[in-house]
Amino acid sequence: MSQTFPKTQVWFMDWHSRVLDHDPISDYFSPTPFQPGVYPGISAKIAPPLNLPCDITFEKRVSMPRPLPVLEALDAGNGLIIFQEKELKTFLISAPVPGKGRIGTDSTNPGEWERFLPMTEDTMRGLSTLLVSQAASLIDVETGKVLSTIRPGEGFLWMLGDTSIPLTANIQNIEQIGRLPARHEAEISFIRNDDQPPLRVHVRRPG
């Protein structure tokens, strides 16, 4: 008998640091900038660990009649996934067209814009903490310098101070911050986007 694991809610970030959200007017996918403390209107329930390939059924926070496509999640490497429309063999794409951007399932060649980063609730909380100055103090352990909040970038590369931080390599660090209670602190070793030693940051949550 196979063991059944409880499912966890997961959201998805695109190449441009936007999240898959729900547009109630079109009742379809919509790209939205990541907003601290705000959970997007579209998510999926996944039983960890994520074994790829697997079918992904998206859920809307606000129930509306238009069905979302059931897509197959494929491994894109480095903790990223791509979504394939199984019948048409096309891919979900989040394109930075003028305005809000466009999400469709008509891509025939999976590249950068077809890659997505799965995010648990702890990931969402951790990123929110790093984006809001009042949520935590960030101090460079080596220099004692107070760091400004993390800055979103393209290609899942965000900036912490002057250091480029790949989200894909730091998911466990971000989740640890997301689980850090108020009035607690931790030293986090962020993996850099180069061959330099990790950036050691003292993270303290206020009361």
Coordinates of N, CA and C in Angstrom, one line a residue:
M1 N 0.9 -1.2 0.0 CA 0.0 0.0 0.0 C 0.9 1.2 0.0
S2 N 0.6 2.2 -0.9 CA 1.4 3.4 -1.0 C 1.0 4.3 0.1
Q3 N 2.0 5.1 0.6 CA 1.8 6.0 1.7 C 1.2 7.3 1.1
T4 N 0.2 7.9 1.7 CA -0.4 9.1 1.3 C 0.1 10.3 2.1
F5 N 0.6 11.3 1.5 CA 1.1 12.5 2.2 C 0.1 13.6 2.1
P6 N 0.0 14.4 3.2 CA -1.0 15.5 3.2 C -0.5 16.6 2.1
K7 N -1.4 17.2 1.5 CA -1.1 18.2 0.4 C -0.9 19.5 1.0
T8 N 0.0 20.3 0.4 CA 0.3 21.6 0.9 C 0.0 22.6 -0.3
Q9 N -0.4 23.8 0.1 CA -0.8 24.8 -0.9 C 0.5 25.5 -1.4
V10 N 0.5 25.6 -2.8 CA 1.7 26.2 -3.4 C 1.2 27.2 -4.4
W11 N 2.0 28.3 -4.5 CA 1.8 29.4 -5.4 C 3.0 29.4 -6.4
F12 N 3.0 30.2 -7.5 CA 4.0 30.1 -8.5 C 4.5 31.5 -8.9
M13 N 5.8 31.7 -8.9 CA 6.4 33.0 -9.4 C 7.0 32.8 -10.8
D14 N 6.8 33.8 -11.6 CA 7.4 33.7 -13.0 C 8.8 34.3 -13.1
W15 N 9.3 34.3 -14.2 CA 10.7 34.8 -14.5 C 10.9 36.3 -14.1
H16 N 9.8 37.0 -14.1 CA 9.8 38.5 -14.0 C 9.4 38.9 -12.5
S17 N 9.5 37.9 -11.6 CA 9.1 38.2 -10.2 C 7.7 38.5 -10.0
R18 N 6.8 38.1 -10.9 CA 5.4 38.2 -10.7 C 4.8 36.8 -10.3
V19 N 3.6 36.8 -9.8 CA 3.0 35.6 -9.4 C 1.8 35.3 -10.3
L20 N 1.5 34.0 -10.4 CA 0.3 33.6 -11.1 C -0.9 34.0 -10.2
D21 N -1.7 34.8 -10.8 CA -2.9 35.3 -10.0 C -4.2 35.1 -10.8
H22 N -5.3 35.5 -10.3 CA -6.6 35.3 -10.9 C -7.2 36.6 -11.3
D23 N -7.5 36.8 -12.6 CA -8.2 38.0 -13.0 C -9.7 37.7 -13.0
P24 N -10.5 38.3 -12.1 CA -11.9 38.0 -12.0 C -12.7 38.4 -13.2
I25 N -12.2 39.4 -14.0 CA -12.9 39.8 -15.2 C -12.8 38.8 -16.3
S26 N -11.6 38.3 -16.6 CA -11.4 37.3 -17.7 C -11.6 35.9 -17.1
D27 N -11.6 35.8 -15.7 CA -11.7 34.5 -15.1 C -10.6 33.6 -15.5
Y28 N -9.4 34.1 -15.6 CA -8.3 33.3 -16.1 C -7.0 33.8 -15.4
F29 N -5.9 33.2 -15.7 CA -4.6 33.5 -15.2 C -4.3 35.0 -15.4
S30 N -3.6 35.6 -14.4 CA -3.1 37.0 -14.6 C -1.8 37.1 -13.8
P31 N -0.8 37.8 -14.4 CA 0.4 38.0 -13.7 C 0.3 39.3 -12.8
T32 N 0.8 39.1 -11.6 CA 0.7 40.2 -10.6 C 2.0 40.3 -9.9
P33 N 2.5 41.5 -9.7 CA 3.8 41.7 -8.9 C 3.6 41.1 -7.5
F34 N 4.7 40.5 -7.0 CA 4.7 39.9 -5.7 C 4.4 41.0 -4.7
Q35 N 3.4 40.9 -3.8 CA 3.1 41.8 -2.8 C 3.2 41.2 -1.4
P36 N 4.0 41.8 -0.6 CA 4.2 41.2 0.8 C 2.9 41.0 1.5
G37 N 2.7 39.8 2.0 CA 1.5 39.5 2.8 C 0.3 39.3 2.0
V38 N 0.4 39.3 0.7 CA -0.8 39.1 -0.1 C -0.7 37.7 -0.8
Y39 N -1.7 36.9 -0.7 CA -1.6 35.6 -1.3 C -2.4 35.6 -2.7
P40 N -1.8 35.2 -3.8 CA -2.4 35.3 -5.1 C -3.7 34.5 -5.1
G41 N -4.6 34.8 -6.0 CA -5.9 34.2 -6.1 C -5.9 32.8 -6.8
I42 N -4.7 32.3 -7.3 CA -4.6 31.0 -7.9 C -3.5 30.2 -7.2
S43 N -3.8 29.0 -6.8 CA -2.8 28.2 -6.2 C -3.0 26.7 -6.6
A44 N -2.2 25.8 -6.1 CA -2.4 24.4 -6.4 C -2.1 23.6 -5.1
K45 N -2.7 22.5 -4.9 CA -2.5 21.6 -3.8 C -1.6 20.5 -4.2
I46 N -0.4 20.4 -3.6 CA 0.6 19.4 -4.0 C 1.1 18.6 -2.8
A47 N 1.2 17.3 -2.9 CA 1.8 16.5 -1.9 C 3.3 16.4 -2.0
P48 N 4.0 17.0 -1.0 CA 5.4 17.0 -1.0 C 6.0 15.6 -0.7
P49 N 7.2 15.3 -1.2 CA 7.9 16.1 -2.1 C 7.3 16.1 -3.5
L50 N 7.6 17.1 -4.3 CA 7.0 17.2 -5.6 C 7.8 16.3 -6.6
N51 N 7.0 15.2 -7.0 CA 7.6 14.2 -7.9 C 7.2 14.6 -9.3
L52 N 8.1 14.9 -10.1 CA 7.8 15.4 -11.5 C 8.2 14.2 -12.5
P53 N 7.4 14.1 -13.6 CA 6.3 15.0 -14.0 C 5.0 14.6 -13.2
C54 N 4.1 15.6 -13.0 CA 2.8 15.3 -12.4 C 1.8 16.3 -12.9
D55 N 0.5 15.9 -12.8 CA -0.5 16.8 -13.2 C -0.8 17.8 -12.1
I56 N -1.0 19.1 -12.5 CA -1.3 20.2 -11.6 C -2.7 20.7 -11.8
T57 N -3.6 20.7 -10.8 CA -4.9 21.2 -10.9 C -4.9 22.5 -10.1
F58 N -5.1 23.6 -10.8 CA -5.1 24.9 -10.2 C -6.5 25.2 -9.5
E59 N -6.4 25.9 -8.4 CA -7.6 26.3 -7.7 C -7.7 27.8 -7.6
K60 N -8.9 28.3 -7.7 CA -9.2 29.7 -7.6 C -9.7 30.0 -6.1
R61 N -9.2 31.1 -5.6 CA -9.6 31.5 -4.2 C -11.1 31.9 -4.3
V62 N -11.5 32.6 -5.4 CA -12.9 33.0 -5.6 C -13.4 32.1 -6.7
S63 N -14.4 31.3 -6.3 CA -15.0 30.3 -7.3 C -15.7 31.0 -8.4
M64 N -15.3 30.7 -9.6 CA -15.9 31.2 -10.8 C -16.0 30.1 -11.9
P65 N -16.9 30.2 -12.9 CA -17.2 29.1 -13.7 C -16.2 28.7 -14.7
R66 N -15.4 29.6 -15.2 CA -14.5 29.2 -16.3 C -13.4 28.2 -15.8
P67 N -13.3 27.0 -16.4 CA -12.3 26.1 -15.9 C -10.9 26.5 -16.3
L68 N -10.0 26.3 -15.4 CA -8.6 26.4 -15.8 C -8.0 25.1 -16.3
P69 N -7.0 25.2 -17.2 CA -6.5 24.0 -17.8 C -5.8 23.2 -16.8
V70 N -5.9 21.8 -16.9 CA -5.1 20.9 -16.1 C -3.8 20.7 -16.9
L71 N -2.7 21.2 -16.2 CA -1.4 21.1 -16.9 C -0.5 20.1 -16.2
E72 N 0.5 19.6 -17.0 CA 1.5 18.7 -16.5 C 2.7 19.5 -16.1
A73 N 3.2 19.4 -14.9 CA 4.4 20.1 -14.4 C 5.6 19.2 -14.8
L74 N 6.6 19.8 -15.4 CA 7.8 19.2 -15.8 C 9.0 19.8 -15.2
D75 N 10.0 19.0 -14.9 CA 11.2 19.5 -14.3 C 12.0 20.4 -15.2
A76 N 12.3 21.7 -14.8 CA 13.1 22.6 -15.6 C 14.4 22.8 -15.0
G77 N 14.8 22.1 -13.9 CA 16.1 22.2 -13.3 C 16.1 23.3 -12.3
N78 N 17.0 23.2 -11.3 CA 17.3 24.2 -10.3 C 16.0 24.6 -9.5
G79 N 15.1 23.6 -9.3 CA 13.9 23.8 -8.5 C 12.8 24.5 -9.2
L80 N 13.0 24.7 -10.5 CA 12.0 25.4 -11.4 C 11.2 24.3 -12.1
I81 N 10.0 24.7 -12.6 CA 9.1 23.8 -13.3 C 8.6 24.6 -14.6
I82 N 8.2 23.8 -15.5 CA 7.4 24.3 -16.7 C 6.1 23.5 -16.7
F83 N 5.1 24.2 -17.2 CA 3.7 23.6 -17.3 C 3.4 23.3 -18.8
Q84 N 3.0 22.1 -19.1 CA 2.7 21.7 -20.4 C 1.2 21.3 -20.5
E85 N 0.6 21.9 -21.6 CA -0.8 21.5 -21.9 C -0.7 20.1 -22.6
K86 N -1.3 19.1 -21.9 CA -1.0 17.7 -22.3 C -1.5 17.4 -23.7
E87 N -2.7 17.9 -24.1 CA -3.2 17.5 -25.4 C -2.5 18.2 -26.5
L88 N -2.3 19.5 -26.3 CA -1.8 20.3 -27.4 C -0.2 20.3 -27.4
K89 N 0.4 19.9 -26.3 CA 1.8 19.8 -26.2 C 2.4 21.2 -26.2
T90 N 1.6 22.2 -25.8 CA 2.2 23.6 -25.7 C 2.4 23.9 -24.2
F91 N 3.0 25.1 -24.0 CA 3.5 25.4 -22.6 C 2.9 26.7 -22.1
L92 N 2.7 26.8 -20.8 CA 2.3 28.0 -20.1 C 3.4 29.0 -20.2
I93 N 3.1 30.3 -20.6 CA 4.1 31.3 -20.7 C 3.6 32.6 -20.0
S94 N 4.5 33.3 -19.4 CA 4.2 34.6 -18.8 C 5.1 35.6 -19.5
A95 N 4.5 36.3 -20.4 CA 5.2 37.2 -21.3 C 5.1 38.7 -20.8
P96 N 6.2 39.4 -20.8 CA 6.1 40.8 -20.3 C 5.7 41.8 -21.4
V97 N 4.5 41.6 -21.9 CA 3.9 42.5 -22.9 C 3.5 43.8 -22.2
P98 N 3.4 44.9 -22.9 CA 3.0 46.2 -22.3 C 1.8 46.1 -21.5
G99 N 1.7 46.8 -20.4 CA 0.6 46.7 -19.5 C 0.9 45.7 -18.4
K100 N -0.1 44.9 -18.1 CA 0.0 43.9 -17.0 C 0.9 42.7 -17.3
G101 N 1.1 42.4 -18.7 CA 1.7 41.2 -19.1 C 0.6 40.2 -19.6
R102 N 1.1 39.1 -20.1 CA 0.1 38.1 -20.6 C 0.5 36.7 -20.2
I103 N -0.5 35.9 -19.8 CA -0.3 34.5 -19.5 C -1.1 33.7 -20.5
G104 N -0.5 32.7 -21.1 CA -1.3 31.9 -22.1 C -0.6 30.5 -22.1
T105 N -1.3 29.6 -22.8 CA -0.8 28.2 -22.9 C -0.4 27.9 -24.4
D106 N 0.0 28.9 -25.1 CA 0.3 28.8 -26.5 C 1.7 28.8 -26.9
S107 N 2.6 28.7 -25.9 CA 4.1 28.6 -26.2 C 4.5 27.3 -26.8
T108 N 5.3 27.3 -27.8 CA 5.7 26.0 -28.4 C 7.1 25.6 -28.0
N109 N 7.8 26.6 -27.4 CA 9.2 26.4 -27.1 C 9.6 26.9 -25.7
P110 N 9.7 26.0 -24.7 CA 9.9 26.4 -23.3 C 11.3 27.1 -23.1
G111 N 11.2 28.3 -22.8 CA 12.5 29.1 -22.5 C 12.4 29.7 -21.1
E112 N 12.9 30.9 -21.0 CA 13.0 31.6 -19.7 C 11.6 32.0 -19.2
W113 N 10.7 32.5 -20.1 CA 9.4 33.0 -19.7 C 8.4 31.8 -19.4
E114 N 8.8 30.6 -19.7 CA 8.0 29.5 -19.4 C 8.4 28.8 -18.0
R115 N 9.3 29.4 -17.3 CA 9.8 28.8 -16.1 C 9.1 29.4 -14.9
F116 N 8.8 28.6 -13.9 CA 8.1 29.0 -12.7 C 8.7 28.4 -11.5
L117 N 8.7 29.2 -10.4 CA 9.2 28.8 -9.1 C 8.0 28.5 -8.2
P118 N 7.9 27.2 -7.7 CA 6.9 26.9 -6.7 C 7.2 27.5 -5.4
M119 N 6.2 28.1 -4.7 CA 6.4 28.7 -3.4 C 5.4 28.2 -2.4
T120 N 5.9 27.7 -1.3 CA 5.0 27.3 -0.2 C 4.6 28.5 0.6
E121 N 3.8 28.3 1.6 CA 3.4 29.4 2.5 C 4.6 30.0 3.2
D122 N 5.5 29.1 3.6 CA 6.7 29.6 4.3 C 7.5 30.4 3.4
T123 N 7.6 30.0 2.1 CA 8.4 30.8 1.1 C 7.7 32.2 1.0
M124 N 6.4 32.2 0.9 CA 5.7 33.5 0.7 C 6.0 34.4 1.9
R125 N 5.9 33.8 3.1 CA 6.1 34.6 4.3 C 7.6 35.1 4.4
G126 N 8.5 34.2 4.1 CA 9.9 34.6 4.1 C 10.2 35.8 3.2
L127 N 9.7 35.7 1.9 CA 10.0 36.8 1.0 C 9.3 38.1 1.5
S128 N 8.1 38.0 2.0 CA 7.4 39.1 2.6 C 8.2 39.8 3.7
T129 N 8.8 39.0 4.6 CA 9.6 39.5 5.7 C 10.8 40.2 5.1
L130 N 11.4 39.7 4.1 CA 12.6 40.3 3.5 C 12.3 41.6 2.7
L131 N 11.1 41.8 2.3 CA 10.7 42.9 1.5 C 10.2 44.1 2.4
V132 N 9.9 43.9 3.6 CA 9.3 44.9 4.5 C 10.3 45.3 5.6
S133 N 10.7 46.5 5.6 CA 11.7 46.9 6.6 C 11.3 46.7 8.0
Q134 N 10.0 46.9 8.3 CA 9.5 46.8 9.6 C 9.3 45.4 10.1
A135 N 9.4 44.4 9.1 CA 9.2 43.0 9.5 C 10.4 42.4 10.1
A136 N 11.6 42.9 9.8 CA 12.8 42.3 10.3 C 14.0 43.2 10.1
S137 N 15.0 43.1 11.0 CA 16.2 43.8 10.8 C 17.2 42.8 10.1
L138 N 18.0 43.3 9.1 CA 18.9 42.5 8.4 C 20.3 43.1 8.6
I139 N 21.2 42.4 9.2 CA 22.5 42.9 9.5 C 23.6 41.9 8.9
D140 N 24.5 42.5 8.1 CA 25.6 41.7 7.5 C 26.5 41.3 8.6
V141 N 26.7 40.0 8.9 CA 27.4 39.5 10.0 C 28.9 39.9 9.9
E142 N 29.4 39.9 8.7 CA 30.9 40.2 8.5 C 31.2 41.7 8.7
T143 N 30.3 42.6 8.3 CA 30.6 44.0 8.3 C 29.8 44.8 9.4
G144 N 28.8 44.2 9.9 CA 27.9 44.9 10.9 C 27.0 45.9 10.2
K145 N 27.0 45.9 8.9 CA 26.2 46.9 8.2 C 24.7 46.5 8.1
V146 N 23.8 47.4 8.4 CA 22.4 47.2 8.2 C 22.1 47.1 6.8
L147 N 21.4 46.1 6.3 CA 21.1 45.9 4.9 C 19.7 46.4 4.7
S148 N 19.5 46.9 3.5 CA 18.1 47.3 3.1 C 17.3 46.1 2.7
T149 N 16.1 46.3 2.5 CA 15.2 45.2 2.1 C 15.6 44.6 0.8
I150 N 15.3 43.3 0.6 CA 15.6 42.6 -0.6 C 14.9 43.3 -1.8
R151 N 15.5 43.3 -3.0 CA 14.9 43.9 -4.2 C 14.7 42.8 -5.3
P152 N 13.4 42.7 -5.8 CA 13.1 41.7 -6.8 C 13.9 42.0 -8.1
G153 N 14.2 41.0 -8.8 CA 14.9 41.1 -10.1 C 14.4 40.0 -11.0
E154 N 14.9 40.0 -12.3 CA 14.5 39.0 -13.2 C 15.3 37.7 -13.1
G155 N 14.8 36.7 -13.6 CA 15.5 35.4 -13.6 C 15.7 34.8 -12.3
F156 N 14.7 35.1 -11.3 CA 14.8 34.6 -9.9 C 16.0 35.0 -9.2
L157 N 16.6 36.2 -9.7 CA 17.8 36.7 -9.0 C 17.4 38.0 -8.3
W158 N 17.4 38.0 -7.0 CA 17.0 39.2 -6.2 C 18.3 39.8 -5.5
M159 N 18.2 41.1 -5.2 CA 19.4 41.8 -4.6 C 19.2 42.0 -3.1
L160 N 20.2 41.6 -2.4 CA 20.2 41.9 -0.9 C 21.4 42.7 -0.7
G161 N 21.3 44.0 -0.4 CA 22.4 44.9 -0.4 C 23.0 44.9 -1.8
D162 N 24.3 44.7 -1.9 CA 25.0 44.6 -3.2 C 25.1 43.2 -3.7
T163 N 24.5 42.3 -3.1 CA 24.7 40.8 -3.4 C 23.5 40.3 -4.2
S164 N 23.8 39.6 -5.3 CA 22.8 38.9 -6.1 C 22.5 37.6 -5.4
I165 N 21.2 37.4 -5.1 CA 20.8 36.2 -4.4 C 19.8 35.4 -5.3
P166 N 20.2 34.2 -5.7 CA 19.3 33.3 -6.5 C 18.3 32.7 -5.6
L167 N 17.0 33.0 -5.8 CA 15.9 32.4 -5.0 C 16.0 30.9 -5.0
T168 N 16.3 30.3 -6.2 CA 16.2 28.9 -6.3 C 17.2 28.2 -5.4
A169 N 18.4 28.8 -5.1 CA 19.4 28.2 -4.3 C 19.1 28.5 -2.8
N170 N 18.2 29.4 -2.5 CA 18.0 29.8 -1.1 C 16.6 29.6 -0.6
I171 N 15.9 28.7 -1.3 CA 14.5 28.4 -0.8 C 14.5 28.0 0.7
Q172 N 15.4 27.1 1.1 CA 15.3 26.7 2.5 C 15.6 27.8 3.4
N173 N 16.5 28.7 3.0 CA 16.8 29.9 3.9 C 15.6 30.8 4.0
I174 N 14.9 31.0 2.8 CA 13.7 31.9 2.8 C 12.6 31.2 3.7
E175 N 12.4 29.9 3.5 CA 11.4 29.3 4.3 C 11.7 29.3 5.8
Q176 N 13.0 29.2 6.2 CA 13.4 29.4 7.6 C 13.0 30.7 8.1
I177 N 13.2 31.8 7.3 CA 12.8 33.1 7.7 C 11.3 33.2 7.9
G178 N 10.6 32.5 6.9 CA 9.2 32.5 7.0 C 8.6 31.9 8.2
R179 N 9.4 31.0 8.8 CA 8.9 30.3 10.1 C 9.4 31.0 11.3
L180 N 10.2 32.1 11.2 CA 10.8 32.7 12.3 C 9.7 33.5 13.1
P181 N 9.4 33.2 14.3 CA 8.4 33.9 15.1 C 8.9 35.3 15.5
A182 N 7.9 36.2 15.9 CA 8.2 37.5 16.4 C 9.1 37.4 17.6
R183 N 10.0 38.3 17.8 CA 11.0 38.4 18.9 C 12.0 37.2 18.9
H184 N 12.2 36.7 17.7 CA 13.2 35.6 17.5 C 14.2 36.1 16.4
E185 N 15.4 35.5 16.4 CA 16.4 35.8 15.5 C 17.1 34.6 15.0
A186 N 17.8 34.7 13.9 CA 18.6 33.6 13.3 C 19.7 34.2 12.4
E187 N 20.7 33.4 12.2 CA 21.8 33.7 11.3 C 21.6 32.9 10.0
I188 N 21.4 33.6 8.9 CA 21.1 32.9 7.6 C 22.3 33.1 6.7
S189 N 22.8 32.0 6.1 CA 23.9 32.0 5.1 C 23.3 31.9 3.7
F190 N 23.1 33.1 3.1 CA 22.6 33.2 1.8 C 23.6 32.8 0.7
I191 N 23.2 31.8 -0.2 CA 24.1 31.4 -1.3 C 24.1 32.5 -2.3
R192 N 25.3 33.0 -2.7 CA 25.4 34.0 -3.7 C 25.3 33.5 -5.1
N193 N 25.1 34.4 -6.1 CA 25.1 34.0 -7.5 C 26.5 34.1 -8.1
D194 N 27.5 33.6 -7.3 CA 28.9 33.6 -7.8 C 29.6 32.6 -7.0
D195 N 30.9 32.6 -7.1 CA 31.7 31.6 -6.3 C 32.2 32.1 -5.0
Q196 N 31.7 33.2 -4.5 CA 32.1 33.8 -3.3 C 31.4 33.1 -2.1
P197 N 32.0 33.2 -0.9 CA 31.4 32.5 0.3 C 30.0 33.1 0.5
P198 N 29.1 32.4 1.2 CA 27.8 32.8 1.5 C 27.7 34.2 2.2
L199 N 26.7 34.9 1.9 CA 26.4 36.2 2.6 C 25.7 35.8 4.0
R200 N 26.4 36.1 5.1 CA 25.8 35.7 6.4 C 25.1 36.9 6.9
V201 N 23.8 36.7 7.2 CA 22.9 37.8 7.6 C 22.2 37.4 8.9
H202 N 22.3 38.4 9.8 CA 21.6 38.2 11.1 C 20.2 38.8 10.9
V203 N 19.2 37.9 11.0 CA 17.8 38.3 10.9 C 17.1 38.3 12.2
R204 N 16.5 39.5 12.6 CA 15.8 39.6 13.8 C 14.4 40.1 13.6
R205 N 13.4 39.4 14.1 CA 12.0 39.8 14.0 C 11.7 40.6 15.2
P206 N 11.0 41.7 15.0 CA 10.6 42.6 16.2 C 9.4 41.9 16.9
G207 N 9.2 42.4 18.1 CA 8.0 41.9 18.9 C 6.7 42.5 18.5

